[in-house]
PDB file of C-alpha atoms in Angstrom:
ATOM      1  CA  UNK B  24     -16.304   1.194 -28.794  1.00  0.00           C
ATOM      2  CA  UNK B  25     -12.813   3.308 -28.599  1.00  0.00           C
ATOM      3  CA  UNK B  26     -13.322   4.064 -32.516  1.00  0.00           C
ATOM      4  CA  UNK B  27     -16.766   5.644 -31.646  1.00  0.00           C
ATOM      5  CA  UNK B  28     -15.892   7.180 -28.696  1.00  0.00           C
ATOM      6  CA  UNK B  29     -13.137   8.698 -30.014  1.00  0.00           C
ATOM      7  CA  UNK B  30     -14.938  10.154 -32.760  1.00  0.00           C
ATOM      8  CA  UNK B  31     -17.879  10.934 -30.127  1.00  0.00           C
ATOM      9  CA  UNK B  32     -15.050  13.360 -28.645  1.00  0.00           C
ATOM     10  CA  UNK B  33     -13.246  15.154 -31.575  1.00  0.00           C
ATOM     11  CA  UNK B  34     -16.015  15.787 -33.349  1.00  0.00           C
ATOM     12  CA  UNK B  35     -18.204  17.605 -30.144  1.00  0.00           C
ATOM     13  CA  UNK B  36     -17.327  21.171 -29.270  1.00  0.00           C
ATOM     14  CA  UNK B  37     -14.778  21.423 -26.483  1.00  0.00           C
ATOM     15  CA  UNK B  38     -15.247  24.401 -24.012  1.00  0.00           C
ATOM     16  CA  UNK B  39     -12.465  26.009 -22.178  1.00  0.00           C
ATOM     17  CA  UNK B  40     -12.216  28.329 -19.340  1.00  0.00           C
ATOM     18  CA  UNK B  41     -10.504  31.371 -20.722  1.00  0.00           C
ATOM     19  CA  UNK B  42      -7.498  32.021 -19.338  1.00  0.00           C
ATOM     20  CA  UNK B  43      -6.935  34.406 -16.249  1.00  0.00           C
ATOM     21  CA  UNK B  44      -3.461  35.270 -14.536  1.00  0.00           C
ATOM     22  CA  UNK B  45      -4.655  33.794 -11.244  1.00  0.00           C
ATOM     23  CA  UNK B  46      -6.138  30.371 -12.833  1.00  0.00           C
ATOM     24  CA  UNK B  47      -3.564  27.510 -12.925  1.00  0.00           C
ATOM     25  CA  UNK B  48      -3.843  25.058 -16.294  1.00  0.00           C
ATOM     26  CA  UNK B  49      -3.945  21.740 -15.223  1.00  0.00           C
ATOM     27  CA  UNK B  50      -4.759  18.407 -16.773  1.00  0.00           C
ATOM     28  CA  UNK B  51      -5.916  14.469 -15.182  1.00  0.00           C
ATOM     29  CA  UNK B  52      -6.471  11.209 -16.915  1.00  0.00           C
ATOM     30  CA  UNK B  53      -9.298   9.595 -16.928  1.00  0.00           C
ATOM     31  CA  UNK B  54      -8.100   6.139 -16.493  1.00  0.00           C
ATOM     32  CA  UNK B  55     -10.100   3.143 -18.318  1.00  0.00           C
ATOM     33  CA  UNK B  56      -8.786  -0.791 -17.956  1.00  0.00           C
ATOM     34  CA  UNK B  57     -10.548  -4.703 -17.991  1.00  0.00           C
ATOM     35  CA  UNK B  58     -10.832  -6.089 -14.881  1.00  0.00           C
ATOM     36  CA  UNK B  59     -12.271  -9.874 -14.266  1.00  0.00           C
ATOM     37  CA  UNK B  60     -14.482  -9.429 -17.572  1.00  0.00           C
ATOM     38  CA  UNK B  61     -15.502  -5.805 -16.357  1.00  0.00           C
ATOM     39  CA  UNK B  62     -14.258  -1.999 -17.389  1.00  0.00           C
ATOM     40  CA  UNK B  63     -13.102   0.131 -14.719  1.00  0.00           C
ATOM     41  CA  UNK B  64     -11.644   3.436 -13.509  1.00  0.00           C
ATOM     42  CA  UNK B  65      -8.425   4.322 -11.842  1.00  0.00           C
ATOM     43  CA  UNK B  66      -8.576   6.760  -8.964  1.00  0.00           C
ATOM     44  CA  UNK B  67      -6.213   8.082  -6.515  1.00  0.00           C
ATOM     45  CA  UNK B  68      -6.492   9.259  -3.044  1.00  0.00           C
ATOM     46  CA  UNK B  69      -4.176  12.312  -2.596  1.00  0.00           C
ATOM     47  CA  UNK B  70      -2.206  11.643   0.547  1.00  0.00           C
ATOM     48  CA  UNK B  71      -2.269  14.620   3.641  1.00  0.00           C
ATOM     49  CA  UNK B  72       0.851  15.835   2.350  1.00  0.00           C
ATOM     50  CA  UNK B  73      -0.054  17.454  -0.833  1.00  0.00           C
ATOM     51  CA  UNK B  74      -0.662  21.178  -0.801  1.00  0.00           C
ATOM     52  CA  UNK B  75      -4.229  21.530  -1.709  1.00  0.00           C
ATOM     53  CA  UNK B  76      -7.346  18.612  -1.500  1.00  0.00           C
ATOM     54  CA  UNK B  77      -5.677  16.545   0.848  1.00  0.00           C
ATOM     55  CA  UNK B  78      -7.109  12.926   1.297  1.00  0.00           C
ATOM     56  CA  UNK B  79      -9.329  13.404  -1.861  1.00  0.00           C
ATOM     57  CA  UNK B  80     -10.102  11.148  -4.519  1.00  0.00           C
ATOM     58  CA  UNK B  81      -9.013  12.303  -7.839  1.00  0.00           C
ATOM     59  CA  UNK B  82      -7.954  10.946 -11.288  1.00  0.00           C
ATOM     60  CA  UNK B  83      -3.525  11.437 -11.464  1.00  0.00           C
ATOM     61  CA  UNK B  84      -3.208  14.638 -13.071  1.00  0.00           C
ATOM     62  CA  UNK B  85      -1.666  17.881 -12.074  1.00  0.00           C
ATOM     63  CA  UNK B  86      -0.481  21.545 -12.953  1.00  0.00           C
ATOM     64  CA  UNK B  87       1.135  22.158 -16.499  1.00  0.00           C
ATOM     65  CA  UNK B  88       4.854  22.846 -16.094  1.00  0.00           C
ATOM     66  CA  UNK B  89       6.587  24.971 -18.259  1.00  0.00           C
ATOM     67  CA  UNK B  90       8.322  21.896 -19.940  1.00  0.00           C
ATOM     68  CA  UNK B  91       4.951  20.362 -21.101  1.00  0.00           C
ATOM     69  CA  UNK B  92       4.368  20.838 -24.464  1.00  0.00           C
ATOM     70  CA  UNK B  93       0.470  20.728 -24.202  1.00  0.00           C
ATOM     71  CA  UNK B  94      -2.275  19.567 -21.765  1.00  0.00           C
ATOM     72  CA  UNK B  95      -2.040  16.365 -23.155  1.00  0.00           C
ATOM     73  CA  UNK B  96       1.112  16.327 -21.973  1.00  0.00           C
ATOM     74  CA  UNK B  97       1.064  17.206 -18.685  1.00  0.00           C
ATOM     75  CA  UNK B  98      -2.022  14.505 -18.136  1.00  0.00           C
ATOM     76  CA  UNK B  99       0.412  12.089 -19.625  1.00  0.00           C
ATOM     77  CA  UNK B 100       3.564  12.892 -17.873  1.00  0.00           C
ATOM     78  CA  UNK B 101       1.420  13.504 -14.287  1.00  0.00           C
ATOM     79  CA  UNK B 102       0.151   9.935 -14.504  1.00  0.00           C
ATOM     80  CA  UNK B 103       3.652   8.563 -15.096  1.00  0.00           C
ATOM     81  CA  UNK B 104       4.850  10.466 -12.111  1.00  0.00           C
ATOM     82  CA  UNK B 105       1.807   9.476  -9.590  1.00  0.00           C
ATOM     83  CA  UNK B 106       0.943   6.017 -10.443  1.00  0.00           C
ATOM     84  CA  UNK B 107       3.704   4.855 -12.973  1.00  0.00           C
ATOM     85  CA  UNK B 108       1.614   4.800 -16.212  1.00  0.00           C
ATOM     86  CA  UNK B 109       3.697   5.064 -18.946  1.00  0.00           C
ATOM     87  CA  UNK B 110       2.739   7.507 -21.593  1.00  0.00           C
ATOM     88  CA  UNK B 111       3.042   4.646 -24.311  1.00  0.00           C
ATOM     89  CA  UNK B 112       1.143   2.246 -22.589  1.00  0.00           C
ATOM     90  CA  UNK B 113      -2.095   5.277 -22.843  1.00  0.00           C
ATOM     91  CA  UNK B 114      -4.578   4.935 -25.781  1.00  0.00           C
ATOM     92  CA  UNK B 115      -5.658   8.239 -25.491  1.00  0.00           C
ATOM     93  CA  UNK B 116      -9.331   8.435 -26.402  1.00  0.00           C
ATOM     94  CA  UNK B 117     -10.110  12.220 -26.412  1.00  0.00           C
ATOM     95  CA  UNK B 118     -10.757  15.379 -24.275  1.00  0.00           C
ATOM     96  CA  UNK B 119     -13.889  16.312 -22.130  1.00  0.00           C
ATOM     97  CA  UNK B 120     -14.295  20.344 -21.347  1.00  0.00           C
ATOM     98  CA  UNK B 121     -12.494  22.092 -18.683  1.00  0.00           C
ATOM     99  CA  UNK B 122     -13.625  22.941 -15.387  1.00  0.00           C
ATOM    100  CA  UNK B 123     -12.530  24.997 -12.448  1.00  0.00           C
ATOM    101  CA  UNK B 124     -11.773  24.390  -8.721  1.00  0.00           C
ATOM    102  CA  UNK B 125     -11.865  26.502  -6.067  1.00  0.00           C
ATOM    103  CA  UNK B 126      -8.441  26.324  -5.480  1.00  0.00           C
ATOM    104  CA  UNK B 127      -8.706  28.018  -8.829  1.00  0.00           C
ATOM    105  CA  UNK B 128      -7.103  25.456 -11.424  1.00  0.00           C
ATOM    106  CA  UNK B 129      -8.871  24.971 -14.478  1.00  0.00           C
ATOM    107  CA  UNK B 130      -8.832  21.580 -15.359  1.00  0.00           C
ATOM    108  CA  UNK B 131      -8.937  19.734 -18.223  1.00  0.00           C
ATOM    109  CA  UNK B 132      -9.573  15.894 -18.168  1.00  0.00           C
ATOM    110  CA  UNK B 133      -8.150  13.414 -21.096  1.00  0.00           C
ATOM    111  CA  UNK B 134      -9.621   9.339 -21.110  1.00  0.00           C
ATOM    112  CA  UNK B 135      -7.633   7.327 -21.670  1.00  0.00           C
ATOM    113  CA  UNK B 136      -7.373   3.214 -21.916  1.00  0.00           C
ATOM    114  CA  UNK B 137      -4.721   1.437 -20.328  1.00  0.00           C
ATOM    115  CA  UNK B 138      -3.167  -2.055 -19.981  1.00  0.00           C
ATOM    116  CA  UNK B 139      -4.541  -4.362 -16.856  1.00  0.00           C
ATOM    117  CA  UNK B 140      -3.319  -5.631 -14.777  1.00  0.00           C
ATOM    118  CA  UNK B 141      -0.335  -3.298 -14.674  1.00  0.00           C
ATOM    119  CA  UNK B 142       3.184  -3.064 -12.554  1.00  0.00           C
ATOM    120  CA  UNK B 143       1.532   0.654 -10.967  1.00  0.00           C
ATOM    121  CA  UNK B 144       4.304   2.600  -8.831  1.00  0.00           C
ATOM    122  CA  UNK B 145       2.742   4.719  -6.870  1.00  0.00           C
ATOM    123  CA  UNK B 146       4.410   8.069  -5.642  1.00  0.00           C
ATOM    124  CA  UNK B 147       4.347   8.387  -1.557  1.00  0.00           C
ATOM    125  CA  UNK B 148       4.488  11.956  -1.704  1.00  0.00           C
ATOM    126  CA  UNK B 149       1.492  12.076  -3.704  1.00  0.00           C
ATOM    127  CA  UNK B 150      -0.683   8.957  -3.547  1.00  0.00           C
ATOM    128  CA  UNK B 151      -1.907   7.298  -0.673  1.00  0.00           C
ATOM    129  CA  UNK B 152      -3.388   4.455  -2.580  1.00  0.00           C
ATOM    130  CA  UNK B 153      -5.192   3.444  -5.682  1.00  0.00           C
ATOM    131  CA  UNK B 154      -8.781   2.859  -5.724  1.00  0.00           C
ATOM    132  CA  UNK B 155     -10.477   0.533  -8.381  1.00  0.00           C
ATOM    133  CA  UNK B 156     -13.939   1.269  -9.647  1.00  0.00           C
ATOM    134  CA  UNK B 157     -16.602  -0.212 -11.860  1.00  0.00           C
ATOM    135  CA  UNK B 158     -17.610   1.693 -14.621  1.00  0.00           C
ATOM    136  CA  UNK B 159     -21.148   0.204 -14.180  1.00  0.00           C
ATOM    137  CA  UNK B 160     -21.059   1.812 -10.594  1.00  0.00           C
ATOM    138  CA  UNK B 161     -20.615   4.800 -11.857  1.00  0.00           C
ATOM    139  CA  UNK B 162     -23.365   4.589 -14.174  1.00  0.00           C
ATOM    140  CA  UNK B 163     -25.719   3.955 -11.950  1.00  0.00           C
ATOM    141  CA  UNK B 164     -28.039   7.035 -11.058  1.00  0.00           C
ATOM    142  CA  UNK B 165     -29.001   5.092  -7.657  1.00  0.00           C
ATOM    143  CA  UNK B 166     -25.022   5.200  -6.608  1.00  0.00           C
ATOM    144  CA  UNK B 167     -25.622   9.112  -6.378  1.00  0.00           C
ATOM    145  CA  UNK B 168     -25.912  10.041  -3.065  1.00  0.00           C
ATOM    146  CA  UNK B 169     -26.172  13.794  -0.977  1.00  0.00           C
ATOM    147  CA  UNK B 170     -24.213  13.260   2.318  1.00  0.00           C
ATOM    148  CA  UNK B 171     -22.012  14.836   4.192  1.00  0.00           C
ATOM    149  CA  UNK B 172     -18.535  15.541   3.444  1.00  0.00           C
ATOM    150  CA  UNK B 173     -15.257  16.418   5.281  1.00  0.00           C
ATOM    151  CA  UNK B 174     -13.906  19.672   3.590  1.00  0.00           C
ATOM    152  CA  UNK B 175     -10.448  21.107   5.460  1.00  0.00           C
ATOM    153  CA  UNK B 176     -12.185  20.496   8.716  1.00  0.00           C
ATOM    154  CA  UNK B 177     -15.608  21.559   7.518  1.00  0.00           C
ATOM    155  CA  UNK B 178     -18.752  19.479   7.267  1.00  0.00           C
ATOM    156  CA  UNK B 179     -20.875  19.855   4.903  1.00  0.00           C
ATOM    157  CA  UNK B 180     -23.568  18.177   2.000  1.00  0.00           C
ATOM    158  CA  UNK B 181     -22.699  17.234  -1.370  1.00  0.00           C
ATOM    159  CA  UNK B 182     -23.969  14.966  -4.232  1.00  0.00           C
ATOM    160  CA  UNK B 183     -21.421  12.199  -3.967  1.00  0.00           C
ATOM    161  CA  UNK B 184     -20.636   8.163  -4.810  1.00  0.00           C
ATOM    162  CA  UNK B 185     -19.353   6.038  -1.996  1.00  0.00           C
ATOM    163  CA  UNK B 186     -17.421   2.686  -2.744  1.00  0.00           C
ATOM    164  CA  UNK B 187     -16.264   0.568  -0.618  1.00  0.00           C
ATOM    165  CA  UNK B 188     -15.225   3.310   2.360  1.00  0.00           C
ATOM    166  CA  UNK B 189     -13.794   6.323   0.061  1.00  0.00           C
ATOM    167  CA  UNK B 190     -16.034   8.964  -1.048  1.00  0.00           C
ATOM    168  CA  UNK B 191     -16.056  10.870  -4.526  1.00  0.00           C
ATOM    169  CA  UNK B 192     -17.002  13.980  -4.514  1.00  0.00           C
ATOM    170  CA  UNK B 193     -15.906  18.175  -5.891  1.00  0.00           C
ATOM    171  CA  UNK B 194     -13.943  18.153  -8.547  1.00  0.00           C
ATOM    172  CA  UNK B 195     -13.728  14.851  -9.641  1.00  0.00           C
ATOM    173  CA  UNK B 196     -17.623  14.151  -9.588  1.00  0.00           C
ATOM    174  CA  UNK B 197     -17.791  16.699 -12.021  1.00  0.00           C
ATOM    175  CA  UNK B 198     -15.758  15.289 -14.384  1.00  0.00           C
ATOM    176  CA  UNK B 199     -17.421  12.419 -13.646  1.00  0.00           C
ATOM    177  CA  UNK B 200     -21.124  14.194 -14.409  1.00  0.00           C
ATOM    178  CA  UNK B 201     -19.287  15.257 -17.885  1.00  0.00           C
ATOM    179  CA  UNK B 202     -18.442  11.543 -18.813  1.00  0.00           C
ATOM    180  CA  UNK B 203     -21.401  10.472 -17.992  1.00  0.00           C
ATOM    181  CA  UNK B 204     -23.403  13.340 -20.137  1.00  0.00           C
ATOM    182  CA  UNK B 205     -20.996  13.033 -22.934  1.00  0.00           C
ATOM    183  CA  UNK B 206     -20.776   9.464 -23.424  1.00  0.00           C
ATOM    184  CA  UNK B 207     -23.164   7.849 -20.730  1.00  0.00           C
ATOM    185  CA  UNK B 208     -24.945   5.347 -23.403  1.00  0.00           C
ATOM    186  CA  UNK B 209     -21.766   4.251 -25.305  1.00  0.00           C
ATOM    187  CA  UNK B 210     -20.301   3.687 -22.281  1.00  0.00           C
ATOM    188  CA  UNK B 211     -23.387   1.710 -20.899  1.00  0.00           C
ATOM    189  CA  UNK B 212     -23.109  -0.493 -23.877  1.00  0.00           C
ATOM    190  CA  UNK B 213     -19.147  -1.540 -23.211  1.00  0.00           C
ATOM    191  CA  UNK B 214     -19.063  -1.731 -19.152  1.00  0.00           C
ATOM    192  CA  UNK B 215     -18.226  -5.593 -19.770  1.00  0.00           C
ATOM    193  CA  UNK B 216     -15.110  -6.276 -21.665  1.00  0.00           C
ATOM    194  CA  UNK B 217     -12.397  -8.976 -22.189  1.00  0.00           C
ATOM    195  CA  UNK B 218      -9.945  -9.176 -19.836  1.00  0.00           C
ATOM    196  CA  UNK B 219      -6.757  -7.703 -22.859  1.00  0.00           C
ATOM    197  CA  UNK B 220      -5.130  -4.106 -23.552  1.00  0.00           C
ATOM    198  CA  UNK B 221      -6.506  -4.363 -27.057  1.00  0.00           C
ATOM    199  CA  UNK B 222     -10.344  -4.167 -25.886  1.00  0.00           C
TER     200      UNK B 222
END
């Protein structure tokens, strides 16, 4: 599955966001690990603290600092720094396209497979806590829901997945829309694994 995947992803054309003064480059990883026989996602939920998206869920990621050497790097290093992932223990699978926020990063999201279970650190600062999901949840067209959201004080409606109490939603469903597009049926096909970093 990782082979095809990662073939699936190099081989696709990859569309950016040209680059503007005002847009910030930024990168996430897409998280991917067994759990109990099952493949899931890691997400975070940004603490109030952070400057923008407060109490979101997101994949760790962040802006590219001048030290990065690419994207890939800043994804890598971000994770390390949010969640304690270090960039050896990533199997990076490939790139999906960029996007843009309105807070007016342009984002550009890297999967990646991981070791489970795994000695996470988590950075107060950033991360109020990890959130665990089933890949088959995600899958599943039903789990998409409209409902009303809680943006910086505002309410409003917006397609959505809820599990277990935290909603996912913006910027991060939309990555989420893209893995789904881009590899939705291999992905269907490997949502059970074996509990091991090498599957």
């Amino acid at each position: 599955m990782k082979e095809k995947i990662k073939s699936i992803l190099r081989n696709r054309p990859w569309e950016r966001i040209e680059s503007e003064e005002y847009l910030t480059p930024a990168a996430v990883l897409i998280p991917l690990f067994c759990k109990q026989g099952d493949m899931h996602l890691l997400f975070t939920e940004r603490t109030k603290r952070v400057r923008h998206h407060k109490g979101q869920i997101s994949f760790p990621g962040g802006a590219r600092h001048d030290e990065d050497t690419d994207l890939l790097d800043t994804a890598l290093r971000e994770t390390y720094e949010e969640v304690g992932v270090a960039p050896d223990d990533v199997e990076v699978l490939g790139r999906l396209d960029q996007s843009r926020t309105i807070t007016n990063y342009v984002i550009t999201p890297y999967l990646g497979m991981i070791p489970y279970p795994y000695p996470f650190v988590t950075n107060p600062a950033e991360v109020e806590q990890l959130i665990e999901v089933p890949l088959s949840f995600i899958l599943e067209d039903a789990n998409l829901i409209n409902d009303e959201v809680d943006f910086d004080g505002t309410r409003l409606v917006a397609e959505q997945y809820r599990y277990n109490g935290v909603v996912i939603w913006g910027a991060t469903l939309r990555i989420l829309h893209q893995l789904r597009n881009t590899l939705g049926h291999e992905l269907q096909e490997e949502t059970v694994c074996a509990d091991s970093p090498e599957n």
